[in-house]
Amino acid sequence: MTTPQTTARRIPAELPERIQHYIGGRFVDSVDGDTFDVLDPVTNQTYLRAAAGKKADVDLAVAAARKAFTDGPWPRMLPRERSRVLHRIADLVESRDERLAELESFDSGLPITQALGQARRAAENFRFFADLIVAQTDDAFKVPGRQLNYVNRKPIGVAGLITPWNTPFMLESWKLGPALATGNTVVLKPAEFTPLSASLWAGIFEEAGLPEGVFNLVNGLGEDAGDALVKHPDVPLISFTGESSTGSLIFANAAPFLKGLSMELGGKSPAIVFADADLDAAIDATIFGVFSLNGERCTAGSRILVERSVYDDFVKRYAAQADRVKVGYPDDPATEVGALVHPEHYAKVMSYVELGKTEGRLVAGGGRPEEFPEGNFVRPTVFADVSPDARIFQEEIFGPVVAITPFDTDEEALALANNTKYGLAAYVWTNDLKRAHLFAQNVEAGMVWLNSNNVRDLRTPFGGVKASGLGHEGGYRSIDFYTDQQAVHITLGPAHNPTFGKAPGH
């Protein structure tokens, strides 16, 4: 069971009362003066008001970004010069990691220890792309004595970056790093639930020496600011992370403009545990995989498929460990699951918990912790014996809720794993090397971890298949997305030109 909350909650010092946009190097209010409330997820009380961007604000931000791209130095700087700025950004983020984590934890409800890890990952993202842009090589294709062909990479223009409310600062860095490294300018539209940490980027970038207008930020609702950014004719690129349904809408709205799209969408990722697996390691990893980050993670292994011969033992041990997961105030270092981000999302997750009680056998959790009568707190919840046609098996819950289902054969396990519209990640637990690789090759997932939780290598492609995404980012895939690859052809020998309209006698 959850243990009583014994520590008093700490509120970060010097919280702002309002947040503005950042356009063309200046903090500004919305053109129409409109704002929206931002809630503290522990109390659900408004703690600040943020400028509510609309089309007029996005137009100003895009104009500033476009001017910085066409007239400013950033796209024309040497890769090494841009790299130095990105390294300074990484240094500043690292030096402020505790403050960043404190604000992120307060704003999003993430446990402070996990928010600190995400702040440090944000610094590493900038450092990674700062190094990659200098080490980058481009292809050359030679026909000896006749022709030389090479690829010239060029930044594309204004990149529209639309980011989610789960681990917002880190996921913003994942887009900002490569977009800036490659010489583009950007307009960032952070999630309306969690705008606090995004407001810190402007000061970090100014201190690091990023030229004016290269970075712009517009707060606001997705249907207002996000929609205007997607539909703006001077924004050729959109990188979006969020729900699959929103991704479909962006796809449709961007189609008339033939924009470049990179979309990392929802997931309902399976963790498949075979009888020969190290069950201790598998239980630890699958507990972490669905309950870390409050279960609000796209790659959560929220469907656990377990071979029948070890199923009862696995369920018993998993449920007991889930019951021991510490629910607490986000600022408490002992907390493992904090508060969900917003009352709307809390209501959605709790509706799935109630639904699950009719679709599976509740073996852990199932409601609000007694010691937290207010706020968006949910006990880690485990349902066993879940049918593959159950909604809690098929639909993304995005909270600390997991469904466990038995299987008898490898073929059944694969069919169950592939039996959703999603295909982001998969986790396979087995000591049979042949089975592990064959399963990985046949599972419908953009990323597979064998005998591991989600450990990212930033060089590898990140993205999903089916309803989980469009395109990939990470490593050179990010460089590909944020640049145009221009082929240049040089004739080295005599011109090989067929002659049309040749004059008589010649």
PDB file of C-alpha atoms in Angstrom, residues 205-447:
ATOM      1  CA  PHE A 205      19.487  31.640 -25.372  1.00  0.00           C
ATOM      2  CA  GLU A 206      20.203  35.331 -24.882  1.00  0.00           C
ATOM      3  CA  GLU A 207      22.996  34.573 -22.437  1.00  0.00           C
ATOM      4  CA  ALA A 208      24.454  31.949 -24.786  1.00  0.00           C
ATOM      5  CA  GLY A 209      24.620  34.465 -27.661  1.00  0.00           C
ATOM      6  CA  LEU A 210      21.865  33.191 -29.947  1.00  0.00           C
ATOM      7  CA  PRO A 211      21.104  36.037 -32.398  1.00  0.00           C
ATOM      8  CA  GLU A 212      17.863  37.982 -32.027  1.00  0.00           C
ATOM      9  CA  GLY A 213      14.842  36.467 -33.750  1.00  0.00           C
ATOM     10  CA  VAL A 214      16.318  32.976 -34.127  1.00  0.00           C
ATOM     11  CA  PHE A 215      14.184  31.703 -31.230  1.00  0.00           C
ATOM     12  CA  ASN A 216      10.579  32.779 -30.753  1.00  0.00           C
ATOM     13  CA  LEU A 217       7.942  31.448 -28.376  1.00  0.00           C
ATOM     14  CA  VAL A 218       4.177  31.771 -28.544  1.00  0.00           C
ATOM     15  CA  ASN A 219       2.047  30.368 -25.727  1.00  0.00           C
ATOM     16  CA  GLY A 220      -1.550  29.444 -26.306  1.00  0.00           C
ATOM     17  CA  LEU A 221      -4.102  26.760 -26.963  1.00  0.00           C
ATOM     18  CA  GLY A 222      -3.514  24.198 -29.666  1.00  0.00           C
ATOM     19  CA  GLU A 223      -6.652  25.161 -31.574  1.00  0.00           C
ATOM     20  CA  ASP A 224      -5.512  28.789 -31.680  1.00  0.00           C
ATOM     21  CA  ALA A 225      -1.720  29.198 -31.625  1.00  0.00           C
ATOM     22  CA  GLY A 226      -0.864  25.669 -32.747  1.00  0.00           C
ATOM     23  CA  ASP A 227      -3.352  25.742 -35.593  1.00  0.00           C
ATOM     24  CA  ALA A 228      -2.101  29.121 -36.819  1.00  0.00           C
ATOM     25  CA  LEU A 229       1.495  27.849 -36.793  1.00  0.00           C
ATOM     26  CA  VAL A 230       0.591  24.722 -38.783  1.00  0.00           C
ATOM     27  CA  LYS A 231      -1.293  26.755 -41.377  1.00  0.00           C
ATOM     28  CA  HIS A 232       1.250  29.583 -41.736  1.00  0.00           C
ATOM     29  CA  PRO A 233       2.605  29.679 -45.315  1.00  0.00           C
ATOM     30  CA  ASP A 234       6.077  30.829 -44.173  1.00  0.00           C
ATOM     31  CA  VAL A 235       6.620  27.810 -41.872  1.00  0.00           C
ATOM     32  CA  PRO A 236       7.841  24.965 -44.111  1.00  0.00           C
ATOM     33  CA  LEU A 237       8.527  22.514 -41.252  1.00  0.00           C
ATOM     34  CA  ILE A 238       6.371  21.263 -38.389  1.00  0.00           C
ATOM     35  CA  SER A 239       7.707  18.952 -35.694  1.00  0.00           C
ATOM     36  CA  PHE A 240       4.956  17.775 -33.363  1.00  0.00           C
ATOM     37  CA  THR A 241       4.818  15.476 -30.366  1.00  0.00           C
ATOM     38  CA  GLY A 242       1.418  14.637 -28.941  1.00  0.00           C
ATOM     39  CA  GLU A 243      -1.754  12.632 -29.384  1.00  0.00           C
ATOM     40  CA  SER A 244      -2.432  10.654 -32.555  1.00  0.00           C
ATOM     41  CA  SER A 245      -5.783  12.382 -33.092  1.00  0.00           C
ATOM     42  CA  THR A 246      -4.093  15.797 -33.008  1.00  0.00           C
ATOM     43  CA  GLY A 247      -1.414  14.468 -35.349  1.00  0.00           C
ATOM     44  CA  SER A 248      -4.093  13.496 -37.884  1.00  0.00           C
ATOM     45  CA  LEU A 249      -5.532  17.020 -37.725  1.00  0.00           C
ATOM     46  CA  ILE A 250      -2.089  18.575 -38.223  1.00  0.00           C
ATOM     47  CA  PHE A 251      -1.469  16.239 -41.163  1.00  0.00           C
ATOM     48  CA  ALA A 252      -4.684  17.429 -42.820  1.00  0.00           C
ATOM     49  CA  ASN A 253      -4.103  21.126 -42.094  1.00  0.00           C
ATOM     50  CA  ALA A 254      -0.504  21.034 -43.328  1.00  0.00           C
ATOM     51  CA  ALA A 255      -1.361  19.168 -46.549  1.00  0.00           C
ATOM     52  CA  PRO A 256      -2.336  22.224 -48.666  1.00  0.00           C
ATOM     53  CA  PHE A 257       1.097  23.717 -47.959  1.00  0.00           C
ATOM     54  CA  LEU A 258       3.061  20.484 -48.580  1.00  0.00           C
ATOM     55  CA  LYS A 259       5.012  21.047 -45.363  1.00  0.00           C
ATOM     56  CA  GLY A 260       7.686  18.781 -44.012  1.00  0.00           C
ATOM     57  CA  LEU A 261       6.205  16.873 -41.059  1.00  0.00           C
ATOM     58  CA  SER A 262       7.765  14.935 -38.225  1.00  0.00           C
ATOM     59  CA  MET A 263       5.229  13.601 -35.759  1.00  0.00           C
ATOM     60  CA  GLU A 264       5.853  11.456 -32.708  1.00  0.00           C
ATOM     61  CA  LEU A 265       2.417  10.384 -31.587  1.00  0.00           C
ATOM     62  CA  GLY A 266       0.719   8.077 -29.093  1.00  0.00           C
ATOM     63  CA  GLY A 267       1.588   4.593 -27.983  1.00  0.00           C
ATOM     64  CA  LYS A 268       0.236   1.483 -26.312  1.00  0.00           C
ATOM     65  CA  SER A 269       3.537  -0.319 -26.157  1.00  0.00           C
ATOM     66  CA  PRO A 270       3.732  -4.010 -25.222  1.00  0.00           C
ATOM     67  CA  ALA A 271       6.236  -5.570 -22.842  1.00  0.00           C
ATOM     68  CA  ILE A 272       6.451  -9.287 -23.619  1.00  0.00           C
ATOM     69  CA  VAL A 273       7.756 -11.507 -20.823  1.00  0.00           C
ATOM     70  CA  PHE A 274       8.644 -15.096 -21.705  1.00  0.00           C
ATOM     71  CA  ALA A 275       8.983 -17.854 -19.119  1.00  0.00           C
ATOM     72  CA  ASP A 276      12.766 -18.048 -19.542  1.00  0.00           C
ATOM     73  CA  ALA A 277      13.252 -14.333 -18.736  1.00  0.00           C
ATOM     74  CA  ASP A 278      14.962 -12.987 -15.640  1.00  0.00           C
ATOM     75  CA  LEU A 279      11.698 -12.248 -13.834  1.00  0.00           C
ATOM     76  CA  ASP A 280      13.282 -10.011 -11.193  1.00  0.00           C
ATOM     77  CA  ALA A 281      14.751  -7.760 -13.864  1.00  0.00           C
ATOM     78  CA  ALA A 282      11.585  -7.920 -15.969  1.00  0.00           C
ATOM     79  CA  ILE A 283       9.372  -6.888 -13.052  1.00  0.00           C
ATOM     80  CA  ASP A 284      11.660  -4.004 -12.071  1.00  0.00           C
ATOM     81  CA  ALA A 285      11.823  -2.776 -15.679  1.00  0.00           C
ATOM     82  CA  THR A 286       8.108  -3.074 -16.394  1.00  0.00           C
ATOM     83  CA  ILE A 287       7.199  -1.359 -13.110  1.00  0.00           C
ATOM     84  CA  PHE A 288       9.525   1.511 -14.040  1.00  0.00           C
ATOM     85  CA  GLY A 289       8.379   1.464 -17.660  1.00  0.00           C
ATOM     86  CA  VAL A 290       4.769   2.299 -16.879  1.00  0.00           C
ATOM     87  CA  PHE A 291       4.909   4.184 -13.554  1.00  0.00           C
ATOM     88  CA  SER A 292       7.918   6.473 -14.104  1.00  0.00           C
ATOM     89  CA  LEU A 293       7.045  10.007 -15.230  1.00  0.00           C
ATOM     90  CA  ASN A 294       3.623   9.363 -13.625  1.00  0.00           C
ATOM     91  CA  GLY A 295       2.822   7.014 -16.497  1.00  0.00           C
ATOM     92  CA  GLU A 296       2.604  10.092 -18.733  1.00  0.00           C
ATOM     93  CA  ARG A 297       5.085   8.832 -21.311  1.00  0.00           C
ATOM     94  CA  CYS A 298       4.531   7.885 -24.927  1.00  0.00           C
ATOM     95  CA  THR A 299       6.818   4.833 -24.739  1.00  0.00           C
ATOM     96  CA  ALA A 300       5.238   3.413 -21.561  1.00  0.00           C
ATOM     97  CA  GLY A 301       4.987  -0.384 -21.604  1.00  0.00           C
ATOM     98  CA  SER A 302       1.345  -0.225 -20.617  1.00  0.00           C
ATOM     99  CA  ARG A 303       0.423  -3.686 -21.930  1.00  0.00           C
ATOM    100  CA  ILE A 304       2.351  -6.524 -20.319  1.00  0.00           C
ATOM    101  CA  LEU A 305       2.050  -9.900 -22.043  1.00  0.00           C
ATOM    102  CA  VAL A 306       3.253 -12.801 -19.882  1.00  0.00           C
ATOM    103  CA  GLU A 307       3.761 -16.473 -20.786  1.00  0.00           C
ATOM    104  CA  ARG A 308       1.148 -18.540 -18.964  1.00  0.00           C
ATOM    105  CA  SER A 309       3.540 -20.832 -17.081  1.00  0.00           C
ATOM    106  CA  VAL A 310       4.891 -17.854 -15.087  1.00  0.00           C
ATOM    107  CA  TYR A 311       1.810 -15.655 -15.348  1.00  0.00           C
ATOM    108  CA  ASP A 312       0.319 -16.158 -11.859  1.00  0.00           C
ATOM    109  CA  ASP A 313       3.688 -15.673 -10.153  1.00  0.00           C
ATOM    110  CA  PHE A 314       4.437 -12.590 -12.257  1.00  0.00           C
ATOM    111  CA  VAL A 315       1.050 -10.983 -11.535  1.00  0.00           C
ATOM    112  CA  LYS A 316       1.340 -11.609  -7.792  1.00  0.00           C
ATOM    113  CA  ARG A 317       4.849 -10.165  -7.562  1.00  0.00           C
ATOM    114  CA  TYR A 318       4.100  -7.274  -9.925  1.00  0.00           C
ATOM    115  CA  ALA A 319       0.983  -6.233  -7.987  1.00  0.00           C
ATOM    116  CA  ALA A 320       2.822  -6.354  -4.657  1.00  0.00           C
ATOM    117  CA  GLN A 321       5.640  -4.171  -6.007  1.00  0.00           C
ATOM    118  CA  ALA A 322       3.221  -1.728  -7.646  1.00  0.00           C
ATOM    119  CA  ASP A 323       1.497  -1.327  -4.271  1.00  0.00           C
ATOM    120  CA  ARG A 324       4.819  -0.282  -2.758  1.00  0.00           C
ATOM    121  CA  VAL A 325       5.461   2.477  -5.328  1.00  0.00           C
ATOM    122  CA  LYS A 326       5.622   5.753  -3.406  1.00  0.00           C
ATOM    123  CA  VAL A 327       2.950   8.288  -4.305  1.00  0.00           C
ATOM    124  CA  GLY A 328       3.747  11.710  -2.927  1.00  0.00           C
ATOM    125  CA  TYR A 329       4.198  15.415  -3.430  1.00  0.00           C
ATOM    126  CA  PRO A 330       6.232  16.087  -6.582  1.00  0.00           C
ATOM    127  CA  ASP A 331       8.912  18.008  -4.652  1.00  0.00           C
ATOM    128  CA  ASP A 332       9.625  15.108  -2.244  1.00  0.00           C
ATOM    129  CA  PRO A 333      12.821  13.243  -3.309  1.00  0.00           C
ATOM    130  CA  ALA A 334      11.233   9.990  -2.070  1.00  0.00           C
ATOM    131  CA  THR A 335       8.261  10.328  -4.447  1.00  0.00           C
ATOM    132  CA  GLU A 336       8.100   7.864  -7.343  1.00  0.00           C
ATOM    133  CA  VAL A 337       4.669   8.863  -8.709  1.00  0.00           C
ATOM    134  CA  GLY A 338       3.567  12.486  -8.296  1.00  0.00           C
ATOM    135  CA  ALA A 339       0.453  14.328  -9.453  1.00  0.00           C
ATOM    136  CA  LEU A 340      -1.011  14.043 -12.935  1.00  0.00           C
ATOM    137  CA  VAL A 341      -0.634  17.204 -14.938  1.00  0.00           C
ATOM    138  CA  HIS A 342      -4.167  18.641 -15.007  1.00  0.00           C
ATOM    139  CA  PRO A 343      -7.678  17.893 -13.696  1.00  0.00           C
ATOM    140  CA  GLU A 344      -8.931  17.194 -17.231  1.00  0.00           C
ATOM    141  CA  HIS A 345      -6.278  14.540 -17.677  1.00  0.00           C
ATOM    142  CA  TYR A 346      -6.873  13.180 -14.167  1.00  0.00           C
ATOM    143  CA  ALA A 347     -10.560  12.734 -15.009  1.00  0.00           C
ATOM    144  CA  LYS A 348      -9.653  10.878 -18.197  1.00  0.00           C
ATOM    145  CA  VAL A 349      -7.264   8.511 -16.416  1.00  0.00           C
ATOM    146  CA  MET A 350      -9.741   7.853 -13.607  1.00  0.00           C
ATOM    147  CA  SER A 351     -12.445   7.059 -16.160  1.00  0.00           C
ATOM    148  CA  TYR A 352     -10.164   4.338 -17.534  1.00  0.00           C
ATOM    149  CA  VAL A 353      -9.520   3.056 -14.007  1.00  0.00           C
ATOM    150  CA  GLU A 354     -13.277   2.674 -13.467  1.00  0.00           C
ATOM    151  CA  LEU A 355     -13.669   1.086 -16.904  1.00  0.00           C
ATOM    152  CA  GLY A 356     -10.836  -1.315 -16.106  1.00  0.00           C
ATOM    153  CA  LYS A 357     -12.724  -2.629 -13.109  1.00  0.00           C
ATOM    154  CA  THR A 358     -15.270  -4.024 -15.590  1.00  0.00           C
ATOM    155  CA  GLU A 359     -12.671  -5.253 -18.105  1.00  0.00           C
ATOM    156  CA  GLY A 360     -10.022  -6.894 -15.925  1.00  0.00           C
ATOM    157  CA  ARG A 361      -9.166  -8.129 -12.438  1.00  0.00           C
ATOM    158  CA  LEU A 362      -7.954  -5.267 -10.247  1.00  0.00           C
ATOM    159  CA  VAL A 363      -4.861  -6.448  -8.355  1.00  0.00           C
ATOM    160  CA  ALA A 364      -3.322  -3.138  -7.236  1.00  0.00           C
ATOM    161  CA  GLY A 365      -4.375   0.480  -6.869  1.00  0.00           C
ATOM    162  CA  GLY A 366      -7.624   1.478  -8.451  1.00  0.00           C
ATOM    163  CA  GLY A 367      -8.228   4.947  -7.069  1.00  0.00           C
ATOM    164  CA  ARG A 368      -6.990   8.024  -5.275  1.00  0.00           C
ATOM    165  CA  PRO A 369      -4.547   7.586  -2.363  1.00  0.00           C
ATOM    166  CA  GLU A 370      -6.344   8.183   0.944  1.00  0.00           C
ATOM    167  CA  GLU A 371      -3.696  10.647   2.097  1.00  0.00           C
ATOM    168  CA  PHE A 372      -4.339  12.926  -0.929  1.00  0.00           C
ATOM    169  CA  PRO A 373      -8.016  13.888  -0.936  1.00  0.00           C
ATOM    170  CA  GLU A 374      -7.283  16.736  -3.376  1.00  0.00           C
ATOM    171  CA  GLY A 375      -5.129  17.176  -6.472  1.00  0.00           C
ATOM    172  CA  ASN A 376      -4.467  14.840  -9.375  1.00  0.00           C
ATOM    173  CA  PHE A 377      -3.093  11.820  -7.493  1.00  0.00           C
ATOM    174  CA  VAL A 378      -3.691   8.264  -8.709  1.00  0.00           C
ATOM    175  CA  ARG A 379      -2.401   5.103  -7.085  1.00  0.00           C
ATOM    176  CA  PRO A 380      -0.397   2.871  -9.451  1.00  0.00           C
ATOM    177  CA  THR A 381      -3.114   0.633 -10.862  1.00  0.00           C
ATOM    178  CA  VAL A 382      -2.731  -2.910 -12.189  1.00  0.00           C
ATOM    179  CA  PHE A 383      -5.355  -4.962 -14.029  1.00  0.00           C
ATOM    180  CA  ALA A 384      -4.776  -8.649 -14.759  1.00  0.00           C
ATOM    181  CA  ASP A 385      -6.592 -11.077 -17.083  1.00  0.00           C
ATOM    182  CA  VAL A 386      -7.325  -8.281 -19.579  1.00  0.00           C
ATOM    183  CA  SER A 387      -8.867  -9.368 -22.877  1.00  0.00           C
ATOM    184  CA  PRO A 388      -7.243  -8.078 -26.075  1.00  0.00           C
ATOM    185  CA  ASP A 389     -10.519  -6.456 -27.125  1.00  0.00           C
ATOM    186  CA  ALA A 390     -10.784  -4.473 -23.874  1.00  0.00           C
ATOM    187  CA  ARG A 391     -10.509  -0.718 -24.193  1.00  0.00           C
ATOM    188  CA  ILE A 392      -7.806  -0.601 -21.495  1.00  0.00           C
ATOM    189  CA  PHE A 393      -5.798  -2.979 -23.721  1.00  0.00           C
ATOM    190  CA  GLN A 394      -6.400  -1.014 -26.925  1.00  0.00           C
ATOM    191  CA  GLU A 395      -6.481   2.668 -25.928  1.00  0.00           C
ATOM    192  CA  GLU A 396      -3.718   4.945 -24.666  1.00  0.00           C
ATOM    193  CA  ILE A 397      -4.424   5.908 -21.037  1.00  0.00           C
ATOM    194  CA  PHE A 398      -1.250   7.959 -20.450  1.00  0.00           C
ATOM    195  CA  GLY A 399      -1.251   7.458 -16.704  1.00  0.00           C
ATOM    196  CA  PRO A 400      -0.088   4.991 -14.038  1.00  0.00           C
ATOM    197  CA  VAL A 401      -2.343   2.172 -15.261  1.00  0.00           C
ATOM    198  CA  VAL A 402      -1.226  -1.159 -16.720  1.00  0.00           C
ATOM    199  CA  ALA A 403      -3.003  -4.154 -18.261  1.00  0.00           C
ATOM    200  CA  ILE A 404      -1.542  -7.687 -17.949  1.00  0.00           C
ATOM    201  CA  THR A 405      -2.573 -10.460 -20.335  1.00  0.00           C
ATOM    202  CA  PRO A 406      -1.409 -14.112 -20.586  1.00  0.00           C
ATOM    203  CA  PHE A 407      -0.226 -15.929 -23.729  1.00  0.00           C
ATOM    204  CA  ASP A 408       0.668 -19.537 -24.531  1.00  0.00           C
ATOM    205  CA  THR A 409       2.847 -19.485 -27.663  1.00  0.00           C
ATOM    206  CA  ASP A 410       5.323 -17.213 -29.404  1.00  0.00           C
ATOM    207  CA  GLU A 411       2.840 -16.765 -32.250  1.00  0.00           C
ATOM    208  CA  GLU A 412       0.086 -15.705 -29.852  1.00  0.00           C
ATOM    209  CA  ALA A 413       2.437 -13.284 -28.100  1.00  0.00           C
ATOM    210  CA  LEU A 414       3.317 -11.634 -31.413  1.00  0.00           C
ATOM    211  CA  ALA A 415      -0.333 -11.395 -32.462  1.00  0.00           C
ATOM    212  CA  LEU A 416      -1.237  -9.795 -29.126  1.00  0.00           C
ATOM    213  CA  ALA A 417       1.697  -7.394 -29.313  1.00  0.00           C
ATOM    214  CA  ASN A 418       0.633  -6.209 -32.764  1.00  0.00           C
ATOM    215  CA  ASN A 419      -3.071  -6.050 -31.924  1.00  0.00           C
ATOM    216  CA  THR A 420      -3.464  -2.265 -31.531  1.00  0.00           C
ATOM    217  CA  LYS A 421      -3.457   0.699 -33.881  1.00  0.00           C
ATOM    218  CA  TYR A 422      -0.229   1.930 -32.248  1.00  0.00           C
ATOM    219  CA  GLY A 423       3.370   0.946 -32.947  1.00  0.00           C
ATOM    220  CA  LEU A 424       5.829   3.108 -31.026  1.00  0.00           C
ATOM    221  CA  ALA A 425       7.909   0.842 -28.759  1.00  0.00           C
ATOM    222  CA  ALA A 426       8.106  -2.770 -27.609  1.00  0.00           C
ATOM    223  CA  TYR A 427      10.049  -4.493 -24.841  1.00  0.00           C
ATOM    224  CA  VAL A 428      10.977  -8.183 -25.053  1.00  0.00           C
ATOM    225  CA  TRP A 429      12.159 -10.228 -22.088  1.00  0.00           C
ATOM    226  CA  THR A 430      13.709 -13.604 -22.919  1.00  0.00           C
ATOM    227  CA  ASN A 431      17.067 -15.358 -22.664  1.00  0.00           C
ATOM    228  CA  ASP A 432      16.529 -17.104 -26.016  1.00  0.00           C
ATOM    229  CA  LEU A 433      18.687 -15.089 -28.410  1.00  0.00           C
ATOM    230  CA  LYS A 434      17.063 -16.413 -31.571  1.00  0.00           C
ATOM    231  CA  ARG A 435      13.553 -15.753 -30.266  1.00  0.00           C
ATOM    232  CA  ALA A 436      14.508 -12.240 -29.134  1.00  0.00           C
ATOM    233  CA  HIS A 437      15.793 -11.169 -32.545  1.00  0.00           C
ATOM    234  CA  LEU A 438      12.997 -12.832 -34.522  1.00  0.00           C
ATOM    235  CA  PHE A 439      10.382 -11.249 -32.284  1.00  0.00           C
ATOM    236  CA  ALA A 440      12.039  -7.838 -32.588  1.00  0.00           C
ATOM    237  CA  GLN A 441      12.019  -8.086 -36.380  1.00  0.00           C
ATOM    238  CA  ASN A 442       8.337  -9.049 -36.531  1.00  0.00           C
ATOM    239  CA  VAL A 443       6.802  -6.814 -33.891  1.00  0.00           C
ATOM    240  CA  GLU A 444       5.132  -3.688 -35.299  1.00  0.00           C
ATOM    241  CA  ALA A 445       7.081  -1.052 -33.391  1.00  0.00           C
ATOM    242  CA  GLY A 446       9.465   1.713 -34.353  1.00  0.00           C
ATOM    243  CA  MET A 447      11.767   0.865 -31.440  1.00  0.00           C
TER     244      MET A 447
END
